[in-house]
Amino acid sequence: MKTADDRGMSRALALAAEAEAAGDVPVGAVVLDAAGRIVGEGRNLREQTHDPTGHAEIVALREAATSLASWNLEGHTLVVTLEPCVMCAGAILQARIGRVVFGSWDDKAGAAGSMYDVLRDRRLPYRAEVVGGVQADAAAALLRDFFEARR
């Protein structure tokens, strides 16, 4: 039986594929409530919207906050195909997301344990539990194929 994390990651991977089809880096994200229901979702939209903040995590957080009529997403989980960057990690903490699940590690810009560990930094007033490597092979394959096709 699939867990809520696995179901969330499957949807995030589908969103990442949509991003790739639209010419954007294939990253997808969903926000799950405490019962495991999706309350917000997003995919990278930077190329489509020309918005430097158009990362999948930001799009998903905005949609979740709008659907719940609250910026405070305490008790929710963000599931994303790629380890969040510093910008997204800051937004995650500002939204009070308590748990972050991601697929592929990002050794170049990751802020959940690879390059930086913003999400668990004890110097900050809020921290998030981090679970990395969920369906990592599928998430990494999307990114690898995307960038190999552009080389």
XYZ file of C-alpha atoms in Angstrom:
151
model
C 0.000 0.000 0.000
C 1.333 3.437 -0.964
C 1.944 5.988 1.762
C 0.768 9.602 1.537
C 4.392 10.566 0.794
C 4.514 8.138 -2.143
C 1.139 9.305 -3.487
C 2.270 12.909 -3.145
C 5.555 12.157 -4.887
C 3.748 10.382 -7.733
C 1.658 13.513 -8.315
C 4.750 15.743 -8.001
C 6.532 13.606 -10.629
C 3.547 14.009 -12.969
C 3.707 17.785 -12.464
C 7.455 17.710 -13.147
C 6.758 15.942 -16.449
C 4.275 18.710 -17.295
C 6.974 21.309 -16.581
C 9.370 19.495 -18.904
C 6.753 19.321 -21.661
C 6.359 23.105 -21.341
C 10.132 23.629 -21.669
C 10.866 24.212 -18.011
C 13.149 22.341 -15.617
C 11.149 19.272 -14.523
C 10.331 19.929 -10.889
C 6.918 19.381 -9.334
C 5.571 19.870 -5.813
C 2.446 19.280 -3.760
C 1.327 20.366 -0.304
C -0.426 17.686 1.744
C -2.654 18.300 4.735
C -2.415 16.156 7.879
C -4.742 13.554 6.306
C -2.535 13.295 3.201
C -4.880 15.213 0.882
C -3.376 17.554 -1.712
C -4.288 21.163 -0.871
C -1.870 22.825 -3.286
C 0.297 21.836 -6.203
C 2.766 23.419 -8.552
C 5.435 22.915 -11.150
C 8.293 25.052 -12.340
C 6.877 27.998 -14.300
C 9.931 30.248 -14.692
C 10.149 29.923 -18.465
C 6.393 30.229 -18.966
C 5.858 33.216 -16.657
C 9.331 34.825 -16.828
C 9.178 34.914 -13.024
C 12.419 34.086 -11.190
C 10.368 32.937 -8.181
C 8.319 30.512 -10.308
C 9.739 27.417 -8.618
C 7.431 24.440 -8.067
C 7.572 24.816 -4.281
C 6.587 28.499 -4.349
C 3.713 27.805 -6.756
C 2.459 24.940 -4.554
C 2.745 26.998 -1.345
C 0.818 29.879 -2.919
C -1.951 27.559 -4.122
C -2.211 25.847 -0.722
C -2.354 29.180 1.132
C -5.055 30.441 -1.239
C -7.139 27.262 -0.986
C -6.918 27.286 2.820
C -7.274 31.080 3.112
C -4.211 31.140 5.367
C -0.487 31.682 4.885
C 0.163 29.498 7.942
C 0.582 25.918 6.712
C 1.617 24.431 10.036
C 0.876 20.705 10.147
C 1.286 20.340 6.377
C 3.890 18.489 4.322
C 5.551 19.732 1.153
C 6.479 16.957 -1.286
C 8.832 17.996 -4.093
C 10.816 16.108 -6.702
C 14.085 18.027 -6.111
C 15.707 19.181 -2.885
C 14.593 22.795 -2.305
C 16.952 25.704 -2.997
C 17.690 28.473 -0.487
C 14.839 30.682 -1.754
C 12.318 27.856 -1.502
C 13.630 26.745 1.893
C 13.038 30.273 3.190
C 9.493 30.292 1.823
C 8.842 26.852 3.328
C 9.881 28.095 6.760
C 7.878 31.333 6.364
C 4.799 29.207 5.610
C 5.492 27.131 8.754
C 5.571 23.853 6.784
C 6.613 21.258 9.342
C 7.767 18.494 7.043
C 9.494 18.391 3.653
C 9.767 15.245 1.551
C 11.870 15.321 -1.599
C 13.095 12.964 -4.279
C 16.454 13.870 -5.765
C 19.286 15.563 -3.876
C 20.668 18.784 -5.381
C 24.429 18.868 -4.806
C 24.709 22.260 -6.546
C 22.027 24.321 -4.790
C 20.235 22.138 -2.230
C 19.227 23.767 1.059
C 17.933 20.676 2.882
C 21.234 19.004 3.635
C 23.356 18.993 0.465
C 24.948 22.439 0.118
C 23.105 24.078 2.994
C 20.743 22.880 5.703
C 18.420 25.866 5.979
C 15.337 23.780 6.796
C 16.931 22.357 9.961
C 19.119 25.298 10.990
C 18.861 25.658 14.789
C 19.630 29.389 14.527
C 16.278 30.008 12.842
C 12.992 30.294 14.735
C 11.283 27.565 12.656
C 12.556 24.244 11.399
C 11.158 21.438 9.290
C 11.590 17.694 9.378
C 13.354 16.582 6.188
C 12.906 13.248 4.392
C 15.054 12.907 1.281
C 15.354 10.248 -1.376
C 11.662 9.346 -1.863
C 11.365 7.916 -5.400
C 14.806 9.441 -5.978
C 15.590 7.401 -9.095
C 12.476 8.594 -10.928
C 13.061 12.223 -9.919
C 16.743 12.125 -10.881
C 15.963 10.478 -14.229
C 13.599 13.313 -15.211
C 16.266 15.908 -14.479
C 19.102 13.947 -16.089
C 17.128 13.367 -19.290
C 16.074 17.032 -19.425
C 19.605 18.375 -19.146
C 21.178 15.731 -21.402
C 18.712 16.699 -24.149
C 19.914 20.309 -23.892
C 23.647 19.587 -24.071
